[in-house]
XYZ file of C-alpha atoms in Angstrom:
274
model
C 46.657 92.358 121.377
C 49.634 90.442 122.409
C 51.889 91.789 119.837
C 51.212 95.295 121.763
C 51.806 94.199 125.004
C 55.350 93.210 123.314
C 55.758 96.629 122.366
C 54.650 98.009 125.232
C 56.902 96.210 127.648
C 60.115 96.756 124.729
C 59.307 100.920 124.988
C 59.373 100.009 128.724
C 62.294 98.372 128.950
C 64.391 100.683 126.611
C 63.706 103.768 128.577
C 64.497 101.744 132.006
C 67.886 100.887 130.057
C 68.297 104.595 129.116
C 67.336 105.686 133.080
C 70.125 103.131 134.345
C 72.875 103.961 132.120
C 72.206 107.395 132.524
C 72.866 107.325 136.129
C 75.664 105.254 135.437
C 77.516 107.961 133.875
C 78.070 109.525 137.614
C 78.102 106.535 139.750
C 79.494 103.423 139.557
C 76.416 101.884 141.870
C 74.399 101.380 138.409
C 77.006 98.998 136.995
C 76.058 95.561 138.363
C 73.019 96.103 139.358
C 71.919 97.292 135.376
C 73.903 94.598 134.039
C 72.582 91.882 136.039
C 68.890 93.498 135.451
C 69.966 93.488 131.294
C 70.789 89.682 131.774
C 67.672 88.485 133.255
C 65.617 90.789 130.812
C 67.255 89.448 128.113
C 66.657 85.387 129.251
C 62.995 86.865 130.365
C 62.405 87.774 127.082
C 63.806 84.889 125.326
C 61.681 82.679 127.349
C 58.519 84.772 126.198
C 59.427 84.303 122.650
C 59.245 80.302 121.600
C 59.201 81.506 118.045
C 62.083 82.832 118.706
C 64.182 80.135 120.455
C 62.374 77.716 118.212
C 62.527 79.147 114.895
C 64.152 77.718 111.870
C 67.868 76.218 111.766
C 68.487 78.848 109.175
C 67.813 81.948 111.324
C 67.899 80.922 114.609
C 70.871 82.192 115.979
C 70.948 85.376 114.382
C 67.048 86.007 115.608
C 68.591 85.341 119.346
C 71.379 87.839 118.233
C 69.110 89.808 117.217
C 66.939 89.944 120.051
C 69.741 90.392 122.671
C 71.882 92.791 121.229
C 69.955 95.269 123.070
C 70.884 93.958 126.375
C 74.229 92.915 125.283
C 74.550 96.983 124.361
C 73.254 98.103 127.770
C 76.021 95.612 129.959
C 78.753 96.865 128.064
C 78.138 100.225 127.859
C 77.749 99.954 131.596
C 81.436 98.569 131.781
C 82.511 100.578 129.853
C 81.658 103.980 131.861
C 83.260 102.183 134.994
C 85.978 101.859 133.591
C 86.324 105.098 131.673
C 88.533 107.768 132.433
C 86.932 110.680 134.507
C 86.696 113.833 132.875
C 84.009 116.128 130.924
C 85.126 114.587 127.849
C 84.710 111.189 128.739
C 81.515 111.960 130.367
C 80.470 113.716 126.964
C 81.057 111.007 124.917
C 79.717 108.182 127.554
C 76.181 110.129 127.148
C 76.403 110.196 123.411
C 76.733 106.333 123.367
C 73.867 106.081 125.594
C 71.619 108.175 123.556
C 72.997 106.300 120.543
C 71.835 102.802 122.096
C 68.475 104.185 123.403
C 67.910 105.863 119.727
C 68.749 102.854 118.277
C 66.586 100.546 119.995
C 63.983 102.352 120.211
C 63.788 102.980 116.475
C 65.290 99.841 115.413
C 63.102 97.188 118.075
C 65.492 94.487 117.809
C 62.994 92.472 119.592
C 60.223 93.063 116.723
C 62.615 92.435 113.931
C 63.764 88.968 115.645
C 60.479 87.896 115.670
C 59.445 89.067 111.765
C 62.561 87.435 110.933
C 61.699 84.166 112.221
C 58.403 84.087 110.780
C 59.393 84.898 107.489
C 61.929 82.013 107.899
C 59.093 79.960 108.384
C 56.888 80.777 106.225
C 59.341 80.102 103.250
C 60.657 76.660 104.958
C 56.328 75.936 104.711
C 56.219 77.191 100.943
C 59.060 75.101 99.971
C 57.648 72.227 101.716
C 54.579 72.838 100.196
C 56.089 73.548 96.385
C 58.167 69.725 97.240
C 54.973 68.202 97.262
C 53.369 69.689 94.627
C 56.253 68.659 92.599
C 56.303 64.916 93.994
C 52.700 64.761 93.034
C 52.418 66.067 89.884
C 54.161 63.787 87.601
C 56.337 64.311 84.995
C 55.908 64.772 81.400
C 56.585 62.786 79.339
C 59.875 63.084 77.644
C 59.186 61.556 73.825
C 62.091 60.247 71.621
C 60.538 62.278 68.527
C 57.437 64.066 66.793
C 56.204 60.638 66.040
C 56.168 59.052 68.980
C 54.861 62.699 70.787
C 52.040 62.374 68.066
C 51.195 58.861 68.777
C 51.578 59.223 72.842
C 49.218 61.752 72.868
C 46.975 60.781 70.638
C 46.542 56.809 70.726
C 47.993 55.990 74.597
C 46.433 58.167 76.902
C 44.070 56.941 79.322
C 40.969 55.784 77.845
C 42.843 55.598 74.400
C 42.642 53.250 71.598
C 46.012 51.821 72.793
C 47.029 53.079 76.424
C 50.269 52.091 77.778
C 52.049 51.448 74.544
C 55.002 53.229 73.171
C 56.296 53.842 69.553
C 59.210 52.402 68.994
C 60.234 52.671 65.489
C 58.653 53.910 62.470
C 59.501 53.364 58.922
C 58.812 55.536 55.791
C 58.055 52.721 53.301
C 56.289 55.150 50.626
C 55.181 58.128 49.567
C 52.047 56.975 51.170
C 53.172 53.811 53.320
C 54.603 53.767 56.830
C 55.326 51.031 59.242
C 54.930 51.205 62.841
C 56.146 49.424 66.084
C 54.532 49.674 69.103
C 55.359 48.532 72.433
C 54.233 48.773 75.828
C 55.259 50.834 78.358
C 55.765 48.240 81.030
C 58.373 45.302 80.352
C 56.585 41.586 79.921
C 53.235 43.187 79.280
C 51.343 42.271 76.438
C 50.407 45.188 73.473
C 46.653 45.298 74.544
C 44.319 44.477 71.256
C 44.119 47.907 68.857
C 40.655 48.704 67.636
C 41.041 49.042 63.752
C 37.592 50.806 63.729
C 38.948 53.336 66.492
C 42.374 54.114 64.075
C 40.328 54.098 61.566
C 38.236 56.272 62.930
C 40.904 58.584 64.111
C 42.756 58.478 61.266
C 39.793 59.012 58.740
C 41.054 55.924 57.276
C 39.505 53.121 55.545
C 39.750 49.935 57.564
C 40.886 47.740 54.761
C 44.157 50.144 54.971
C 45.328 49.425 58.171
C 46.918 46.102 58.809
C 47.829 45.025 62.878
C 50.003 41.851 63.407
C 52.753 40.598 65.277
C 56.583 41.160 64.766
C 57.663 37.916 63.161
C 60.678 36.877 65.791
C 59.245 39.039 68.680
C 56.777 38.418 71.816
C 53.269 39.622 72.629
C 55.448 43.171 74.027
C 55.674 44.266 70.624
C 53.087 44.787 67.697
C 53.289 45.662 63.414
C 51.136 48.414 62.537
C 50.734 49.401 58.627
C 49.276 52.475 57.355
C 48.484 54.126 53.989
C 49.124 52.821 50.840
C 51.324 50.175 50.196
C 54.291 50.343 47.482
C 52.861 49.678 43.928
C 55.590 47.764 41.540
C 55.715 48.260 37.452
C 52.500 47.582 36.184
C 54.634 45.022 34.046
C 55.635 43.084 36.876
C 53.557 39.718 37.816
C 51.292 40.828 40.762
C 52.400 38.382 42.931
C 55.769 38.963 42.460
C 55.854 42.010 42.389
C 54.165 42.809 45.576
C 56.968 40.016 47.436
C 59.431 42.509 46.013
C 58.269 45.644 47.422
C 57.302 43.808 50.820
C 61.224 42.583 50.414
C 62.252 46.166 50.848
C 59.695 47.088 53.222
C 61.289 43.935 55.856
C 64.440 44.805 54.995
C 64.202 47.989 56.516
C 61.343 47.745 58.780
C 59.899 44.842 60.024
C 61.613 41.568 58.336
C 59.288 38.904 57.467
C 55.378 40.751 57.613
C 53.676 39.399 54.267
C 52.070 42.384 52.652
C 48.343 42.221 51.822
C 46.985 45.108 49.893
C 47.719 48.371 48.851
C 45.403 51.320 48.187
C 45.704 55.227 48.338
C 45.926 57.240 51.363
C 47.063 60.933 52.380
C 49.571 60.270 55.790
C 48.629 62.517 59.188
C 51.091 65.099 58.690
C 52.705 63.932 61.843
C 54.073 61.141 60.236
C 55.358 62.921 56.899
């Protein structure tokens, strides 16, 4: 309803505009008269407008350009056939820059387009305010140093996990069927919460006597050993004893120095780790 009062009272005024500068083209009684009367429609209809005094940084000025051109037209156009010479050509071309304006405005409605303007200003300031949030809410994902650490983030530290809020942080290839993990947590100076070896068994379809979880010889409670798979199996014409200190020799040395190994049996490795 109220946007057609608007463009009722913009028709109106635009065929006023075209009356006065019409009967400015033969007397100069018209000029101050229509300019001052363009002036005070053109604050008028600001005033009417909030949206469009009010409207985003971003379009703001141009809407108000927008809006007044109109009545910026109509005053000058006014001056301008005061001033111009007097003659049938100057009077020819003074009426074809009237019917220019009024075509114009009445096919353009600068006063409509202000307004669409501004709200479609505003609607995209609201959609990128609303896409900001969404992004500050949503967090992140997780960025993951490799595969392995991907495989065991998702899979062993989500919430309600057999180890939330741990990390990996290194993993070793011992064997052909051996690795060595270290896990951490998440948040410096808290402790590696206890790891089920039931629930990585479970998970892992692995025997429990396989899986061996102990501390890093040298480092806190923030850090944790875990050993998968089989273990390294030495000559069968080595001692036992010492033969097992010799493979767990190589496995510190480039793992995790000084973790006694226990057993070793036969296991096929999650692919994940391979």
């Amino acid at each position: 309803m109220l946007a057609r009062v608007r463009g009722a009272v913009g028709r109106t005024a635009t065929v006023a505009g075209a009356l006065v500068l019409a009967g400015g083209l033969g007397n100069d009684v018209f000029t101050l008269p229509g300019a001052a009367a363009a002036v005070v429609a053109a604050g008028v209809g600001l005033a009417s407008n909030p949206k469009v005094l009010r409207g985003p940084e971003s379009v703001r000025w141009t809407a108000i350009s927008l809006y007044a051109a109109p009545h910026t037209g109509c005053t000058a156009i006014l001056v301008g056939e005061r001033l111009a010479p007097d003659g049938p050509v100057s009077v020819l071309v003074q009426a074809a820059v009237v019917a220019l304006w009024t075509g114009a405005t009445w096919m353009l409605r600068p006063g409509l387009t202000a307004r669409e303007l501004t709200d479609e200003a505003r609607a995209q300031e609201l959609a990128d305010a609303a896409k900001a949030v969404e992004t500050a809410v949503v967090p992140a994902a997780p960025e993951y140093a490799s595969e392995a650490a991907r495989w065991w983030g998702e899979t062993f530290a989500v919430e309600g996990g057999i180890a939330p809020g741990t990390v990996l942080l290194d993993h070793q290839q011992v064997g052909e069927q051996c690795i060595a993990l270290i896990i951490g947590t998440q948040k410096r100076g808290q402790p590696v919460p206890d790891i089920s070896k039931p629930g990585l068994s479970a998970v892992l379809d692995l025997p429990e006597e396989q899986i061996d979880v102990g501390p890093v010889p040298g480092r806190g409670a923030g850090v944790r050993l875990l050993v998968l798979g089989q273990r390294p199996v030495a000559d069968a014409d080595e001692g036992s004893a010492d033969s097992d200190a010799a493979v767990w020799a190589e496995i510190a040395a480039s793992a995790m120095p000084g973790v006694e190994l226990i057993e070793s049996n036969t296991y096929e490795m999650p692919k994940e780790l391979t």
